[in-house]
PDB file of C-alpha atoms in Angstrom:
ATOM      1  CA  MET A  30       8.293   7.621  -2.896  1.00  0.00           C
ATOM      2  CA  THR A  31      10.051   9.620  -5.473  1.00  0.00           C
ATOM      3  CA  ASP A  32      13.672  10.621  -5.728  1.00  0.00           C
ATOM      4  CA  THR A  33      12.931  14.462  -6.137  1.00  0.00           C
ATOM      5  CA  GLY A  34      15.148  16.594  -3.897  1.00  0.00           C
ATOM      6  CA  LEU A  35      17.262  13.627  -2.539  1.00  0.00           C
ATOM      7  CA  THR A  36      21.026  13.470  -2.087  1.00  0.00           C
ATOM      8  CA  LEU A  37      23.303  11.134  -4.245  1.00  0.00           C
ATOM      9  CA  ARG A  38      23.442   8.924  -1.438  1.00  0.00           C
ATOM     10  CA  GLU A  39      19.805   8.821  -0.752  1.00  0.00           C
ATOM     11  CA  ARG A  40      19.046   8.187  -4.395  1.00  0.00           C
ATOM     12  CA  LYS A  41      21.451   5.082  -4.501  1.00  0.00           C
ATOM     13  CA  LYS A  42      19.798   3.797  -1.404  1.00  0.00           C
ATOM     14  CA  LEU A  43      16.316   4.181  -3.156  1.00  0.00           C
ATOM     15  CA  ARG A  44      17.644   2.744  -6.261  1.00  0.00           C
ATOM     16  CA  THR A  45      18.906  -0.518  -4.138  1.00  0.00           C
ATOM     17  CA  ARG A  46      15.525  -0.611  -2.308  1.00  0.00           C
ATOM     18  CA  ARG A  47      13.582  -0.570  -5.500  1.00  0.00           C
ATOM     19  CA  ALA A  48      15.847  -3.325  -6.943  1.00  0.00           C
ATOM     20  CA  LEU A  49      15.292  -5.496  -4.049  1.00  0.00           C
ATOM     21  CA  VAL A  50      11.458  -5.109  -4.312  1.00  0.00           C
ATOM     22  CA  ASP A  51      11.672  -5.785  -7.977  1.00  0.00           C
ATOM     23  CA  GLU A  52      13.696  -8.934  -7.880  1.00  0.00           C
ATOM     24  CA  ALA A  53      11.762 -10.217  -4.772  1.00  0.00           C
ATOM     25  CA  LEU A  54       8.316  -9.826  -6.629  1.00  0.00           C
ATOM     26  CA  ARG A  55       9.857 -11.499  -9.704  1.00  0.00           C
ATOM     27  CA  LEU A  56      11.433 -14.379  -7.514  1.00  0.00           C
ATOM     28  CA  PHE A  57       8.586 -14.966  -5.531  1.00  0.00           C
ATOM     29  CA  SER A  58       6.263 -14.938  -8.269  1.00  0.00           C
ATOM     30  CA  GLU A  59       8.249 -17.559 -10.416  1.00  0.00           C
ATOM     31  CA  LYS A  60       9.330 -19.762  -7.474  1.00  0.00           C
ATOM     32  CA  GLY A  61       6.912 -19.259  -4.705  1.00  0.00           C
ATOM     33  CA  PHE A  62       7.125 -17.172  -1.588  1.00  0.00           C
ATOM     34  CA  THR A  63       8.262 -19.987   0.581  1.00  0.00           C
ATOM     35  CA  GLU A  64      10.536 -21.807  -1.917  1.00  0.00           C
ATOM     36  CA  ALA A  65      12.500 -18.635  -2.841  1.00  0.00           C
ATOM     37  CA  THR A  66      15.270 -17.775  -0.296  1.00  0.00           C
ATOM     38  CA  LEU A  67      16.683 -14.502   0.870  1.00  0.00           C
ATOM     39  CA  ASP A  68      20.386 -15.815  -0.290  1.00  0.00           C
ATOM     40  CA  GLU A  69      18.836 -15.979  -4.022  1.00  0.00           C
ATOM     41  CA  LEU A  70      17.369 -12.524  -3.607  1.00  0.00           C
ATOM     42  CA  VAL A  71      20.459 -10.809  -2.289  1.00  0.00           C
ATOM     43  CA  ASP A  72      22.782 -12.678  -4.834  1.00  0.00           C
ATOM     44  CA  ALA A  73      20.497 -11.507  -7.701  1.00  0.00           C
ATOM     45  CA  VAL A  74      20.780  -8.027  -6.684  1.00  0.00           C
ATOM     46  CA  ASP A  75      24.365  -8.147  -5.761  1.00  0.00           C
ATOM     47  CA  VAL A  76      24.073  -6.910  -2.254  1.00  0.00           C
ATOM     48  CA  SER A  77      24.769  -8.447   1.359  1.00  0.00           C
ATOM     49  CA  GLN A  78      22.125  -9.575   3.662  1.00  0.00           C
ATOM     50  CA  ARG A  79      23.278  -6.880   5.767  1.00  0.00           C
ATOM     51  CA  THR A  80      22.158  -4.501   3.155  1.00  0.00           C
ATOM     52  CA  PHE A  81      18.707  -6.193   2.708  1.00  0.00           C
ATOM     53  CA  PHE A  82      18.059  -5.897   6.413  1.00  0.00           C
ATOM     54  CA  ARG A  83      18.911  -2.131   6.322  1.00  0.00           C
ATOM     55  CA  ASN A  84      15.954  -1.766   3.994  1.00  0.00           C
ATOM     56  CA  PHE A  85      13.516  -4.596   5.009  1.00  0.00           C
ATOM     57  CA  SER A  86      12.777  -6.538   8.296  1.00  0.00           C
ATOM     58  CA  SER A  87      11.836  -9.678   6.363  1.00  0.00           C
ATOM     59  CA  LYS A  88      10.802 -11.456   3.059  1.00  0.00           C
ATOM     60  CA  GLU A  89       7.128 -10.396   3.937  1.00  0.00           C
ATOM     61  CA  ASP A  90       8.216  -6.668   4.216  1.00  0.00           C
ATOM     62  CA  VAL A  91       9.815  -6.561   0.958  1.00  0.00           C
ATOM     63  CA  ALA A  92       6.952  -8.543  -0.756  1.00  0.00           C
ATOM     64  CA  LEU A  93       4.245  -6.102   0.724  1.00  0.00           C
ATOM     65  CA  ALA A  94       6.498  -3.152   0.056  1.00  0.00           C
ATOM     66  CA  PRO A  95       4.348  -1.360  -2.717  1.00  0.00           C
ATOM     67  CA  GLU A  96       1.346  -1.626  -0.361  1.00  0.00           C
ATOM     68  CA  ARG A  97       3.254  -0.338   2.530  1.00  0.00           C
ATOM     69  CA  GLU A  98       4.620   2.610   0.501  1.00  0.00           C
ATOM     70  CA  LEU A  99       1.116   3.693  -0.294  1.00  0.00           C
ATOM     71  CA  TRP A 100       0.082   3.667   3.225  1.00  0.00           C
ATOM     72  CA  ALA A 101       3.196   5.367   4.396  1.00  0.00           C
ATOM     73  CA  ALA A 102       2.390   8.172   1.767  1.00  0.00           C
ATOM     74  CA  TYR A 103      -1.503   8.385   3.068  1.00  0.00           C
ATOM     75  CA  LEU A 104      -0.086   9.015   6.537  1.00  0.00           C
ATOM     76  CA  SER A 105       2.054  11.702   5.169  1.00  0.00           C
ATOM     77  CA  GLU A 106      -0.908  13.212   3.300  1.00  0.00           C
ATOM     78  CA  ILE A 107      -2.802  13.153   6.653  1.00  0.00           C
ATOM     79  CA  ASP A 108       0.225  14.847   8.480  1.00  0.00           C
ATOM     80  CA  ARG A 109       0.286  17.763   5.929  1.00  0.00           C
ATOM     81  CA  ARG A 110      -3.217  18.610   6.863  1.00  0.00           C
ATOM     82  CA  ALA A 111      -2.468  18.733  10.532  1.00  0.00           C
ATOM     83  CA  GLY A 112      -4.817  20.970  12.416  1.00  0.00           C
ATOM     84  CA  GLY A 113      -7.477  20.543   9.980  1.00  0.00           C
ATOM     85  CA  GLY A 114      -9.823  18.921  12.178  1.00  0.00           C
ATOM     86  CA  VAL A 115     -11.704  15.498  12.040  1.00  0.00           C
ATOM     87  CA  PRO A 116     -11.616  14.472   8.560  1.00  0.00           C
ATOM     88  CA  THR A 117     -14.744  13.980   6.536  1.00  0.00           C
ATOM     89  CA  LEU A 118     -15.276  10.949   4.197  1.00  0.00           C
ATOM     90  CA  GLY A 119     -14.682  12.938   1.170  1.00  0.00           C
ATOM     91  CA  GLU A 120     -11.460  14.130   2.564  1.00  0.00           C
ATOM     92  CA  PHE A 121     -10.366  10.547   3.664  1.00  0.00           C
ATOM     93  CA  GLN A 122     -10.771   9.753   0.039  1.00  0.00           C
ATOM     94  CA  GLU A 123      -9.152  12.757  -1.372  1.00  0.00           C
ATOM     95  CA  MET A 124      -6.100  12.015   0.723  1.00  0.00           C
ATOM     96  CA  LEU A 125      -6.046   8.437  -0.731  1.00  0.00           C
ATOM     97  CA  PHE A 126      -6.227   9.691  -4.407  1.00  0.00           C
ATOM     98  CA  GLY A 127      -3.365  12.126  -3.436  1.00  0.00           C
ATOM     99  CA  ALA A 128      -1.220   9.405  -1.986  1.00  0.00           C
ATOM    100  CA  VAL A 129      -1.878   7.103  -5.163  1.00  0.00           C
ATOM    101  CA  ALA A 130      -0.720  10.222  -7.434  1.00  0.00           C
ATOM    102  CA  GLY A 131       2.406  10.691  -5.518  1.00  0.00           C
ATOM    103  CA  MET A 132       3.739   7.166  -5.700  1.00  0.00           C
ATOM    104  CA  ALA A 133       6.714   6.835  -8.047  1.00  0.00           C
ATOM    105  CA  GLU A 134       6.563   5.826 -11.712  1.00  0.00           C
ATOM    106  CA  GLY A 135       6.045   1.976 -11.843  1.00  0.00           C
ATOM    107  CA  TRP A 136       4.388   1.711  -8.539  1.00  0.00           C
ATOM    108  CA  GLU A 137       1.294   0.336 -10.118  1.00  0.00           C
ATOM    109  CA  GLN A 138       3.039  -2.499 -11.849  1.00  0.00           C
ATOM    110  CA  ARG A 139       4.670  -3.449  -8.486  1.00  0.00           C
ATOM    111  CA  PHE A 140       1.579  -3.158  -6.639  1.00  0.00           C
ATOM    112  CA  VAL A 141      -0.622  -5.637  -8.847  1.00  0.00           C
ATOM    113  CA  VAL A 142       2.339  -8.164  -8.714  1.00  0.00           C
ATOM    114  CA  SER A 143       2.414  -7.950  -4.920  1.00  0.00           C
ATOM    115  CA  ARG A 144      -1.281  -8.147  -4.466  1.00  0.00           C
ATOM    116  CA  ALA A 145      -1.396 -11.198  -6.765  1.00  0.00           C
ATOM    117  CA  LEU A 146       1.347 -12.817  -4.637  1.00  0.00           C
ATOM    118  CA  CYS A 147      -0.502 -11.791  -1.423  1.00  0.00           C
ATOM    119  CA  ASP A 148      -3.700 -13.278  -2.505  1.00  0.00           C
ATOM    120  CA  ARG A 149      -2.283 -16.927  -2.871  1.00  0.00           C
ATOM    121  CA  THR A 150       0.163 -16.607   0.237  1.00  0.00           C
ATOM    122  CA  PRO A 151      -1.544 -17.166   3.489  1.00  0.00           C
ATOM    123  CA  ALA A 152       1.442 -15.757   5.541  1.00  0.00           C
ATOM    124  CA  LEU A 153       1.323 -12.564   3.520  1.00  0.00           C
ATOM    125  CA  VAL A 154      -2.426 -12.214   3.765  1.00  0.00           C
ATOM    126  CA  ALA A 155      -1.871 -12.062   7.636  1.00  0.00           C
ATOM    127  CA  GLN A 156       0.843  -9.708   7.410  1.00  0.00           C
ATOM    128  CA  SER A 157      -1.301  -7.575   5.075  1.00  0.00           C
ATOM    129  CA  LEU A 158      -4.157  -7.444   7.528  1.00  0.00           C
ATOM    130  CA  GLU A 159      -2.136  -6.778  10.591  1.00  0.00           C
ATOM    131  CA  HIS A 160      -0.459  -3.728   8.667  1.00  0.00           C
ATOM    132  CA  CYS A 161      -3.934  -2.429   7.646  1.00  0.00           C
ATOM    133  CA  ALA A 162      -5.153  -2.568  11.335  1.00  0.00           C
ATOM    134  CA  GLN A 163      -1.891  -0.764  12.315  1.00  0.00           C
ATOM    135  CA  VAL A 164      -2.510   1.970   9.692  1.00  0.00           C
ATOM    136  CA  THR A 165      -6.007   2.393  11.021  1.00  0.00           C
ATOM    137  CA  ASP A 166      -5.015   2.929  14.371  1.00  0.00           C
ATOM    138  CA  GLN A 167      -2.272   5.463  13.144  1.00  0.00           C
ATOM    139  CA  VAL A 168      -4.885   7.335  11.042  1.00  0.00           C
ATOM    140  CA  LEU A 169      -7.265   7.699  14.218  1.00  0.00           C
ATOM    141  CA  ASP A 170      -4.286   8.858  16.262  1.00  0.00           C
ATOM    142  CA  ARG A 171      -3.650  11.643  13.859  1.00  0.00           C
ATOM    143  CA  THR A 172      -7.306  12.539  13.115  1.00  0.00           C
ATOM    144  CA  THR A 173      -9.068  12.454  16.315  1.00  0.00           C
ATOM    145  CA  GLU A 174      -8.630  14.235  19.743  1.00  0.00           C
ATOM    146  CA  GLU A 175     -10.105  11.324  21.499  1.00  0.00           C
ATOM    147  CA  GLY A 176      -7.626   8.927  20.300  1.00  0.00           C
ATOM    148  CA  ARG A 177      -8.271   5.565  18.508  1.00  0.00           C
ATOM    149  CA  ARG A 178     -10.012   3.730  21.452  1.00  0.00           C
ATOM    150  CA  ALA A 179     -12.774   6.349  21.850  1.00  0.00           C
ATOM    151  CA  ALA A 180     -13.260   7.230  18.248  1.00  0.00           C
ATOM    152  CA  LEU A 181     -15.595   4.378  17.003  1.00  0.00           C
ATOM    153  CA  PRO A 182     -17.726   6.351  14.386  1.00  0.00           C
ATOM    154  CA  GLN A 183     -14.371   7.803  12.875  1.00  0.00           C
ATOM    155  CA  ARG A 184     -13.143   4.358  12.585  1.00  0.00           C
ATOM    156  CA  LEU A 185     -16.133   2.872  11.156  1.00  0.00           C
ATOM    157  CA  LEU A 186     -15.982   5.842   8.607  1.00  0.00           C
ATOM    158  CA  PHE A 187     -12.451   5.112   7.752  1.00  0.00           C
ATOM    159  CA  GLU A 188     -12.981   1.354   7.409  1.00  0.00           C
ATOM    160  CA  LEU A 189     -16.113   1.933   5.102  1.00  0.00           C
ATOM    161  CA  MET A 190     -13.766   3.720   2.721  1.00  0.00           C
ATOM    162  CA  LEU A 191     -11.327   1.104   2.966  1.00  0.00           C
ATOM    163  CA  SER A 192     -13.812  -1.634   2.075  1.00  0.00           C
ATOM    164  CA  ALA A 193     -14.653   0.457  -1.062  1.00  0.00           C
ATOM    165  CA  TRP A 194     -10.877   0.728  -1.731  1.00  0.00           C
ATOM    166  CA  ARG A 195     -10.479  -2.913  -1.522  1.00  0.00           C
ATOM    167  CA  HIS A 196     -13.420  -3.495  -4.160  1.00  0.00           C
ATOM    168  CA  ALA A 197     -11.756  -1.128  -6.202  1.00  0.00           C
ATOM    169  CA  LEU A 198      -8.646  -2.850  -6.074  1.00  0.00           C
ATOM    170  CA  ARG A 199     -10.192  -6.340  -6.849  1.00  0.00           C
ATOM    171  CA  GLU A 200     -11.906  -5.027 -10.114  1.00  0.00           C
ATOM    172  CA  TRP A 201      -8.593  -3.244 -11.052  1.00  0.00           C
ATOM    173  CA  SER A 202      -6.336  -6.366 -10.563  1.00  0.00           C
ATOM    174  CA  ALA A 203      -8.924  -8.615 -12.066  1.00  0.00           C
ATOM    175  CA  ALA A 204      -8.911  -6.241 -15.336  1.00  0.00           C
ATOM    176  CA  HIS A 205      -5.177  -6.653 -15.506  1.00  0.00           C
ATOM    177  CA  ARG A 206      -5.217 -10.376 -15.051  1.00  0.00           C
ATOM    178  CA  ALA A 207      -7.757 -10.604 -17.754  1.00  0.00           C
ATOM    179  CA  GLY A 208      -5.366  -8.921 -20.025  1.00  0.00           C
ATOM    180  CA  ASP A 209      -6.926  -5.622 -20.682  1.00  0.00           C
ATOM    181  CA  THR A 210      -4.810  -2.555 -20.999  1.00  0.00           C
ATOM    182  CA  GLY A 211      -2.747  -3.123 -17.865  1.00  0.00           C
ATOM    183  CA  PRO A 212      -2.221  -1.702 -14.370  1.00  0.00           C
ATOM    184  CA  GLY A 213      -2.542   1.877 -15.446  1.00  0.00           C
ATOM    185  CA  ARG A 214      -3.067   4.449 -12.642  1.00  0.00           C
ATOM    186  CA  ASP A 215      -5.857   6.377 -14.582  1.00  0.00           C
ATOM    187  CA  ALA A 216      -7.746   3.039 -14.636  1.00  0.00           C
ATOM    188  CA  LEU A 217      -7.213   2.563 -10.813  1.00  0.00           C
ATOM    189  CA  TYR A 218      -8.597   6.316 -10.291  1.00  0.00           C
ATOM    190  CA  GLU A 219     -11.551   5.075 -12.160  1.00  0.00           C
ATOM    191  CA  ARG A 220     -12.370   2.206 -10.120  1.00  0.00           C
ATOM    192  CA  MET A 221     -11.842   4.001  -6.903  1.00  0.00           C
ATOM    193  CA  ARG A 222     -14.251   6.876  -8.063  1.00  0.00           C
ATOM    194  CA  SER A 223     -16.713   4.221  -8.882  1.00  0.00           C
ATOM    195  CA  ALA A 224     -16.437   2.483  -5.481  1.00  0.00           C
ATOM    196  CA  PHE A 225     -16.542   5.825  -3.393  1.00  0.00           C
ATOM    197  CA  ALA A 226     -19.612   6.839  -5.319  1.00  0.00           C
ATOM    198  CA  ALA A 227     -21.292   3.849  -3.909  1.00  0.00           C
ATOM    199  CA  ILE A 228     -20.801   4.702  -0.255  1.00  0.00           C
ATOM    200  CA  PRO A 229     -23.751   6.925   0.108  1.00  0.00           C
ATOM    201  CA  GLU A 230     -26.098   4.331  -1.123  1.00  0.00           C
ATOM    202  CA  VAL A 231     -24.610   2.076   1.732  1.00  0.00           C
ATOM    203  CA  ALA A 232     -25.466   4.900   4.232  1.00  0.00           C
ATOM    204  CA  ALA A 233     -28.819   5.172   3.095  1.00  0.00           C
ATOM    205  CA  LEU A 234     -29.572   1.453   3.617  1.00  0.00           C
ATOM    206  CA  THR A 235     -29.029   2.099   7.505  1.00  0.00           C
ATOM    207  CA  ARG A 236     -32.076   4.263   7.484  1.00  0.00           C
ATOM    208  CA  ARG A 237     -34.634   1.725   6.100  1.00  0.00           C
TER     209      ARG A 237
END
């Protein structure tokens, strides 16, 4: 989410939201997700709990904010191509590249921290998987006339792309933890292109 074209009030709200995300990720990473309290978070940002709950529904919600922002942007990419018919695999991939490219400056650093936190916190893993399932349903609702329950081939196609995306993320995040150049967006694009390029090989295996 960028602040281009926003009103002053909207920009202030966005800054508060980002401050909450940044501080939550720092606090949860340092103290542990379960050990860090909501009171500590709002005190550090100097806002009330009421302000927090105007932006997020829970600690899990703020911890996973970078991931949820990405998939909200992805759904917006789909909406922009409304009426374009059922997407191909290439179009699903192009829209994901577009969503990543449209994220605000610094998103990739927040995303890497959020993923690392998620990987060691079972409650966040469960929330992330649930959100992924919800996004998949929303994608199918937007892209198939039959609706998500009747669109098994399209579901499998989208989930194949998601598997490649997760592989790209694991490699990208691992490179960051190993002390490489950092979680740059160009490095993520490279990992995505490599993972997506392997999908036709997977399809070929089904014909053997």
